[in-house]
mmCIF file of C-alpha atoms and ligand atoms in Angstrom:
data_model
loop_
_atom_site.group_PDB
_atom_site.id
_atom_site.type_symbol
_atom_site.label_atom_id
_atom_site.label_comp_id
_atom_site.label_asym_id
_atom_site.label_seq_id
_atom_site.Cartn_x
_atom_site.Cartn_y
_atom_site.Cartn_z
ATOM 1 C CA MET A 1073 -33.100 -2.203 6.492
ATOM 2 C CA ASN A 1074 -32.808 -1.729 2.702
ATOM 3 C CA LEU A 1075 -29.243 -0.702 1.903
ATOM 4 C CA PHE A 1076 -30.120 1.013 -1.350
ATOM 5 C CA LYS A 1077 -33.234 2.872 -0.003
ATOM 6 C CA SER A 1078 -32.485 3.738 3.567
ATOM 7 C CA THR A 1079 -30.431 6.906 4.474
ATOM 8 C CA VAL A 1080 -28.443 4.669 7.142
ATOM 9 C CA GLY A 1081 -28.100 2.002 4.140
ATOM 10 C CA ARG A 1082 -26.722 4.298 1.557
ATOM 11 C CA LYS A 1083 -24.269 5.702 4.132
ATOM 12 C CA ILE A 1084 -23.114 2.533 4.854
ATOM 13 C CA LEU A 1085 -22.527 1.876 1.169
ATOM 14 C CA MET A 1086 -20.732 4.996 0.922
ATOM 15 C CA ALA A 1087 -18.435 4.219 3.592
ATOM 16 C CA ALA A 1088 -17.838 0.584 2.365
ATOM 17 C CA THR A 1089 -17.004 1.819 -1.059
ATOM 18 C CA GLY A 1090 -15.192 4.844 0.066
ATOM 19 C CA LEU A 1091 -12.705 2.619 1.947
ATOM 20 C CA CYS A 1092 -12.130 0.623 -1.046
ATOM 21 C CA LEU A 1093 -11.488 3.492 -3.051
ATOM 22 C CA VAL A 1094 -8.945 4.721 -0.593
ATOM 23 C CA GLY A 1095 -7.467 1.182 -0.915
ATOM 24 C CA PHE A 1096 -7.161 1.648 -4.748
ATOM 25 C CA ILE A 1097 -5.604 5.465 -4.073
ATOM 26 C CA SER A 1098 -2.933 3.452 -1.665
ATOM 27 C CA VAL A 1099 -2.146 0.983 -4.152
ATOM 28 C CA HIS A 1100 -1.818 3.605 -6.912
ATOM 29 C CA LEU A 1101 0.392 6.005 -4.684
ATOM 30 C CA ILE A 1102 2.874 3.225 -4.298
ATOM 31 C CA GLY A 1103 3.052 2.563 -8.069
ATOM 32 C CA ASN A 1104 3.291 6.213 -8.723
ATOM 33 C CA LEU A 1105 5.895 6.695 -6.197
ATOM 34 C CA SER A 1106 8.137 4.498 -8.236
ATOM 35 C CA VAL A 1107 8.753 7.298 -10.796
ATOM 36 C CA PHE A 1108 11.281 8.477 -8.224
ATOM 37 C CA ALA A 1109 13.300 5.065 -8.895
ATOM 38 C CA GLY A 1110 13.547 6.213 -12.637
ATOM 39 C CA PRO A 1111 12.511 4.362 -15.719
ATOM 40 C CA ASP A 1112 13.457 1.231 -14.124
ATOM 41 C CA GLY A 1113 10.983 1.799 -11.402
ATOM 42 C CA ILE A 1114 7.598 2.989 -13.159
ATOM 43 C CA ASN A 1115 8.100 1.344 -16.535
ATOM 44 C CA ALA A 1116 8.639 -1.786 -14.832
ATOM 45 C CA TYR A 1117 5.372 -1.271 -12.607
ATOM 46 C CA ALA A 1118 3.384 -0.370 -15.649
ATOM 47 C CA GLU A 1119 4.466 -3.200 -17.557
ATOM 48 C CA HIS A 1120 3.671 -5.863 -14.777
ATOM 49 C CA LEU A 1121 0.158 -4.242 -14.511
ATOM 50 C CA HIS A 1122 -0.680 -4.420 -18.360
ATOM 51 C CA ALA A 1123 0.690 -7.720 -18.238
ATOM 52 C CA LEU A 1124 -2.263 -8.825 -16.083
ATOM 53 C CA GLY A 1125 -4.405 -8.753 -19.341
ATOM 54 C CA PRO A 1126 -8.116 -9.227 -19.039
ATOM 55 C CA LEU A 1127 -7.694 -9.103 -15.149
ATOM 56 C CA VAL A 1128 -7.055 -5.407 -15.792
ATOM 57 C CA TRP A 1129 -10.537 -4.903 -17.415
ATOM 58 C CA VAL A 1130 -12.060 -6.888 -14.386
ATOM 59 C CA PHE A 1131 -10.553 -4.429 -11.893
ATOM 60 C CA ARG A 1132 -11.601 -1.578 -14.009
ATOM 61 C CA LEU A 1133 -15.199 -2.731 -14.002
ATOM 62 C CA ILE A 1134 -14.989 -3.397 -10.223
ATOM 63 C CA MET A 1135 -13.896 0.523 -9.971
ATOM 64 C CA LEU A 1136 -16.435 1.811 -12.153
ATOM 65 C CA GLY A 1137 -19.019 0.078 -9.988
ATOM 66 C CA LEU A 1138 -17.730 1.462 -6.643
ATOM 67 C CA PHE A 1139 -17.144 4.974 -8.339
ATOM 68 C CA ALA A 1140 -20.628 4.743 -9.454
ATOM 69 C CA VAL A 1141 -22.332 3.796 -6.194
ATOM 70 C CA HIS A 1142 -20.037 6.373 -4.094
ATOM 71 C CA ILE A 1143 -21.029 9.324 -6.501
ATOM 72 C CA THR A 1144 -24.753 8.425 -6.749
ATOM 73 C CA PHE A 1145 -25.475 8.008 -3.161
ATOM 74 C CA GLY A 1146 -23.208 10.970 -2.240
ATOM 75 C CA VAL A 1147 -25.007 13.261 -4.629
ATOM 76 C CA GLN A 1148 -28.571 11.824 -3.796
ATOM 77 C CA LEU A 1149 -27.982 12.072 0.278
ATOM 78 C CA TYR A 1150 -26.421 15.849 -0.536
ATOM 79 C CA LEU A 1151 -29.531 16.733 -2.465
ATOM 80 C CA GLU A 1152 -31.949 15.029 0.078
ATOM 81 C CA ASN A 1153 -29.875 16.774 2.993
ATOM 82 C CA ARG A 1154 -30.539 20.349 1.558
ATOM 83 C CA ALA A 1155 -33.896 19.633 0.649
ATOM 84 C CA ALA A 1156 -34.552 18.747 3.964
ATOM 85 C CA THR A 1157 -36.732 20.619 6.814
ATOM 86 C CA PRO A 1158 -34.984 23.617 8.468
ATOM 87 C CA ASP A 1159 -35.146 21.727 11.677
ATOM 88 C CA SER A 1160 -33.389 18.651 10.720
ATOM 89 C CA TYR A 1161 -30.716 20.998 8.822
ATOM 90 C CA ALA A 1162 -30.055 22.615 11.881
ATOM 91 C CA VAL A 1163 -29.394 19.631 13.779
ATOM 92 C CA GLN A 1164 -26.964 18.433 10.787
ATOM 93 C CA LYS A 1165 -25.417 21.761 10.911
ATOM 94 C CA THR A 1166 -24.265 21.263 14.708
ATOM 95 C CA LEU A 1167 -22.965 17.744 13.984
ATOM 96 C CA VAL A 1168 -21.246 18.489 10.661
ATOM 97 C CA THR A 1169 -18.835 21.131 11.770
ATOM 98 C CA THR A 1170 -15.305 20.773 9.988
ATOM 99 C CA PHE A 1171 -14.608 22.312 6.364
ATOM 100 C CA SER A 1172 -13.698 19.155 5.057
ATOM 101 C CA ALA A 1173 -17.135 17.399 6.196
ATOM 102 C CA LYS A 1174 -19.061 20.619 4.585
ATOM 103 C CA THR A 1175 -17.344 20.454 1.444
ATOM 104 C CA MET A 1176 -17.342 16.962 0.896
ATOM 105 C CA VAL A 1177 -19.914 16.776 -2.245
ATOM 106 C CA PHE A 1178 -17.725 19.777 -3.901
ATOM 107 C CA THR A 1179 -14.281 18.140 -3.185
ATOM 108 C CA GLY A 1180 -16.115 14.770 -4.584
ATOM 109 C CA LEU A 1181 -17.053 16.608 -7.624
ATOM 110 C CA ILE A 1182 -13.627 18.149 -8.173
ATOM 111 C CA ILE A 1183 -12.241 14.556 -8.041
ATOM 112 C CA LEU A 1184 -14.421 13.246 -10.461
ATOM 113 C CA ALA A 1185 -13.673 16.018 -12.997
ATOM 114 C CA PHE A 1186 -10.045 15.342 -12.387
ATOM 115 C CA LEU A 1187 -10.396 11.616 -12.755
ATOM 116 C CA LEU A 1188 -12.242 12.188 -16.404
ATOM 117 C CA TYR A 1189 -9.491 14.405 -16.996
ATOM 118 C CA HIS A 1190 -6.591 12.061 -15.683
ATOM 119 C CA LEU A 1191 -8.024 9.232 -17.717
ATOM 120 C CA LEU A 1192 -8.066 11.235 -21.042
ATOM 121 C CA HIS A 1193 -4.495 12.261 -19.999
ATOM 122 C CA PHE A 1194 -2.496 9.169 -18.923
ATOM 123 C CA THR A 1195 -4.943 6.163 -19.851
ATOM 124 C CA VAL A 1196 -6.355 7.155 -23.150
ATOM 125 C CA GLN A 1197 -3.658 9.683 -23.906
ATOM 126 C CA ILE A 1198 -5.467 12.367 -25.900
ATOM 127 C CA THR A 1199 -4.949 15.602 -23.986
ATOM 128 C CA ASN A 1200 -1.516 15.948 -24.537
ATOM 129 C CA PRO A 1201 -0.444 13.651 -27.654
ATOM 130 C CA ASP A 1202 3.026 15.009 -27.955
ATOM 131 C CA ILE A 1203 4.102 13.586 -24.428
ATOM 132 C CA SER A 1204 1.918 10.364 -24.191
ATOM 133 C CA ALA A 1205 3.667 6.801 -24.027
ATOM 134 C CA HIS A 1206 1.889 5.794 -27.442
ATOM 135 C CA ASN A 1207 3.706 8.473 -29.314
ATOM 136 C CA ILE A 1208 7.113 8.022 -27.455
ATOM 137 C CA ALA A 1209 9.579 5.264 -28.298
ATOM 138 C CA LEU A 1210 9.861 2.361 -25.934
ATOM 139 C CA ASP A 1211 12.411 2.563 -23.364
ATOM 140 C CA ALA A 1212 15.590 0.844 -23.452
ATOM 141 C CA ALA A 1213 13.952 -2.383 -22.190
ATOM 142 C CA MET A 1214 11.445 -2.272 -24.729
ATOM 143 C CA ARG A 1215 8.650 -1.256 -22.240
ATOM 144 C CA PRO A 1216 6.210 1.297 -22.812
ATOM 145 C CA ASP A 1217 7.661 4.675 -21.599
ATOM 146 C CA VAL A 1218 5.505 5.831 -19.159
ATOM 147 C CA PHE A 1219 8.412 7.356 -17.018
ATOM 148 C CA THR A 1220 8.834 9.835 -19.945
ATOM 149 C CA MET A 1221 5.227 10.575 -20.431
ATOM 150 C CA VAL A 1222 4.566 11.368 -16.717
ATOM 151 C CA THR A 1223 7.908 13.495 -16.173
ATOM 152 C CA ALA A 1224 7.385 15.447 -19.485
ATOM 153 C CA SER A 1225 3.921 16.350 -18.450
ATOM 154 C CA PHE A 1226 4.953 17.372 -15.200
ATOM 155 C CA HIS A 1227 7.315 19.624 -16.776
ATOM 156 C CA ASN A 1228 4.210 21.865 -17.869
ATOM 157 C CA ALA A 1229 3.351 24.029 -14.919
ATOM 158 C CA PHE A 1230 -0.387 24.438 -16.073
ATOM 159 C CA ILE A 1231 -0.812 20.419 -15.680
ATOM 160 C CA VAL A 1232 1.003 20.559 -12.217
ATOM 161 C CA ILE A 1233 -1.412 23.209 -11.082
ATOM 162 C CA VAL A 1234 -4.228 20.979 -11.910
ATOM 163 C CA TYR A 1235 -2.927 17.910 -10.408
ATOM 164 C CA ILE A 1236 -2.124 19.839 -7.214
ATOM 165 C CA VAL A 1237 -5.675 21.521 -6.954
ATOM 166 C CA ALA A 1238 -7.092 17.750 -7.458
ATOM 167 C CA MET A 1239 -5.005 16.635 -4.928
ATOM 168 C CA ILE A 1240 -5.879 19.150 -2.238
ATOM 169 C CA ALA A 1241 -9.472 18.310 -2.861
ATOM 170 C CA LEU A 1242 -8.702 14.387 -2.633
ATOM 171 C CA THR A 1243 -6.844 15.383 0.809
ATOM 172 C CA LEU A 1244 -9.913 17.447 2.133
ATOM 173 C CA HIS A 1245 -12.182 14.375 1.018
ATOM 174 C CA ILE A 1246 -10.207 11.449 2.576
ATOM 175 C CA PHE A 1247 -9.502 13.587 5.743
ATOM 176 C CA HIS A 1248 -13.115 13.571 6.509
ATOM 177 C CA GLY A 1249 -14.092 10.441 4.775
ATOM 178 C CA LEU A 1250 -11.274 8.436 7.093
ATOM 179 C CA SER A 1251 -12.257 10.148 10.261
ATOM 180 C CA SER A 1252 -16.000 9.352 10.057
ATOM 181 C CA TRP A 1253 -16.472 5.861 8.614
ATOM 182 C CA VAL A 1254 -16.053 4.077 11.911
ATOM 183 C CA GLN A 1255 -19.136 5.899 13.220
ATOM 184 C CA THR A 1256 -20.755 5.223 9.879
ATOM 185 C CA LEU A 1257 -20.388 1.727 10.112
ATOM 186 C CA GLY A 1258 -21.771 1.837 13.727
ATOM 187 C CA TRP A 1259 -18.322 0.619 15.333
ATOM 188 C CA SER A 1260 -17.917 3.483 17.421
ATOM 189 C CA THR A 1261 -15.999 2.427 20.575
ATOM 190 C CA GLY A 1262 -15.006 5.367 22.566
ATOM 191 C CA THR A 1263 -11.416 6.187 22.750
ATOM 192 C CA SER A 1264 -10.284 3.517 20.016
ATOM 193 C CA GLN A 1265 -12.733 5.255 17.856
ATOM 194 C CA ASP A 1266 -10.532 8.575 18.399
ATOM 195 C CA LYS A 1267 -7.459 6.882 17.819
ATOM 196 C CA VAL A 1268 -8.650 5.412 14.283
ATOM 197 C CA THR A 1269 -10.125 8.875 13.609
ATOM 198 C CA PHE A 1270 -6.597 10.728 14.304
ATOM 199 C CA ILE A 1271 -4.992 7.798 12.283
ATOM 200 C CA GLY A 1272 -7.382 8.321 9.137
ATOM 201 C CA LYS A 1273 -6.753 12.282 9.354
ATOM 202 C CA LEU A 1274 -2.859 11.558 9.494
ATOM 203 C CA VAL A 1275 -3.024 9.129 6.715
ATOM 204 C CA ALA A 1276 -5.053 11.853 4.578
ATOM 205 C CA ILE A 1277 -2.496 14.184 5.182
ATOM 206 C CA GLY A 1278 0.466 11.896 4.365
ATOM 207 C CA TYR A 1279 -1.244 10.828 1.167
ATOM 208 C CA GLY A 1280 -1.920 14.473 0.179
ATOM 209 C CA LEU A 1281 1.636 15.325 0.725
ATOM 210 C CA ALA A 1282 2.923 12.320 -1.126
ATOM 211 C CA TYR A 1283 0.665 12.706 -4.197
ATOM 212 C CA ILE A 1284 1.519 16.570 -4.396
ATOM 213 C CA ALA A 1285 5.221 15.519 -4.197
ATOM 214 C CA ILE A 1286 5.012 14.039 -7.297
ATOM 215 C CA PRO A 1287 4.112 16.728 -9.751
ATOM 216 C CA LEU A 1288 5.782 19.428 -7.667
ATOM 217 C CA LEU A 1289 9.131 17.377 -7.667
ATOM 218 C CA LEU A 1290 9.046 16.589 -11.362
ATOM 219 C CA LEU A 1291 8.471 20.290 -12.221
ATOM 220 C CA ALA A 1292 11.400 21.778 -9.879
ATOM 221 C CA ARG A 1293 13.432 19.001 -11.844
ATOM 222 C CA ILE A 1294 14.320 17.696 -8.417
ATOM 223 C CA VAL A 1295 13.635 14.145 -10.014
ATOM 224 C CA LYS A 1296 14.566 14.322 -13.824
HETATM 225 C C1 LIG B 446 0.269 12.429 -8.738
HETATM 226 C C2 LIG B 446 -0.943 11.879 -9.004
HETATM 227 C C3 LIG B 446 -0.905 10.805 -9.892
HETATM 228 C C4 LIG B 446 -0.306 10.402 -10.747
HETATM 229 C C5 LIG B 446 1.319 10.701 -11.188
HETATM 230 C C6 LIG B 446 -0.810 9.273 -11.483
HETATM 231 C C7 LIG B 446 -0.249 8.418 -12.533
HETATM 232 C C8 LIG B 446 -1.219 7.611 -13.431
HETATM 233 C C9 LIG B 446 -0.647 6.852 -14.626
HETATM 234 C C10 LIG B 446 0.678 7.051 -14.946
HETATM 235 C C11 LIG B 446 -1.494 6.005 -14.864
HETATM 236 C C12 LIG B 446 -1.545 5.102 -16.249
HETATM 237 C C13 LIG B 446 -1.125 3.887 -16.041
HETATM 238 C C14 LIG B 446 -0.602 3.009 -17.195
HETATM 239 O O1 LIG B 446 -1.773 2.925 -17.716
HETATM 240 O O2 LIG B 446 0.135 2.514 -17.520
HETATM 241 C C15 LIG B 446 -2.948 6.201 -14.200
HETATM 242 C C16 LIG B 446 -4.015 5.836 -14.219
HETATM 243 C C17 LIG B 446 -4.965 5.927 -13.411
HETATM 244 N N1 LIG B 446 -5.309 6.672 -12.312
HETATM 245 FE FE1 LIG B 446 -3.793 7.975 -11.577
HETATM 246 N N2 LIG B 446 -2.156 9.118 -10.927
HETATM 247 C C18 LIG B 446 -2.240 10.220 -9.987
HETATM 248 C C19 LIG B 446 -3.288 10.361 -8.953
HETATM 249 C C20 LIG B 446 -4.582 9.636 -9.243
HETATM 250 C C21 LIG B 446 -5.609 9.603 -8.432
HETATM 251 C C22 LIG B 446 -5.891 10.751 -7.246
HETATM 252 C C23 LIG B 446 -6.576 8.793 -8.633
HETATM 253 C C24 LIG B 446 -7.960 8.801 -8.073
HETATM 254 C C25 LIG B 446 -8.741 9.565 -7.513
HETATM 255 C C26 LIG B 446 -6.091 8.063 -9.888
HETATM 256 C C27 LIG B 446 -6.736 7.182 -10.716
HETATM 257 C C28 LIG B 446 -6.439 6.522 -11.858
HETATM 258 C C29 LIG B 446 -7.248 5.715 -12.505
HETATM 259 C C30 LIG B 446 -8.603 5.085 -12.295
HETATM 260 C C31 LIG B 446 -6.255 5.131 -13.665
HETATM 261 C C32 LIG B 446 -6.469 4.231 -14.723
HETATM 262 C C33 LIG B 446 -6.234 2.841 -14.154
HETATM 263 C C34 LIG B 446 -6.469 1.862 -15.372
HETATM 264 O O3 LIG B 446 -6.170 2.157 -16.555
HETATM 265 O O4 LIG B 446 -7.071 1.092 -15.003
HETATM 266 N N3 LIG B 446 -4.941 8.751 -10.033
HETATM 267 N N4 LIG B 446 -2.244 7.269 -13.295
#
């Protein structure tokens, strides 16, 4: 089977790259939650990340490759599916029933748009130069003040709404992704598959709530 050409092969690649990306958002979530520990939490975390030096760029290239494969095949399979004959579309319709499954390509594109904005916001720091770390003094321990950049950003209701919409799209996307990968990889095993599907859905909801809590609690000044 040619992984890059056959439909099954491309679906397997999508599931595998999707799982790696979920690995990334898991680690990223833990890092982001350290904002609740104050500057000593997230600034120390960011400092350790940046101290990895060239490894950061290796990691970025791997991420870029994962995103490129996942998005390219996702859009390709969606377009092929749409262009398929009415008969096979009818079959597809009976198999794919949930809202999160039907909207995968749209939630995926919302996440992509968010990601571009997010990188310009926090990594390149050009969307809000007034509140970005490059323009803010180092913290008391001489670390880039990521805490102030994040908290000041989420004191802006518009930015918070953008993040919340994107996090809802992310939740829907991984809600389906985390409940379908076992089947896609051909590891369906009856009741244990049901358990993995159930846990996948719980994880998706948990990640969604945790990611949404960050901008929301900062906006509400519950965490300052
Ligand atoms: C509340 C939600 C989020 C917050 C507060 C947040 C925060 C941040 C911060 C502060 C950085 C810059 C880190 C630094 O350079 O020190 C960053 C980078 C990044 N974030 Fe997020 N993030 C959030 C959600 C997401 C999501 C959902 C994704 C993926 C879908 C994501 C993907 C990335 C990527 C790819 C980077 C660049 C990492 C690098 O520089 O190599 N983020 N984020």
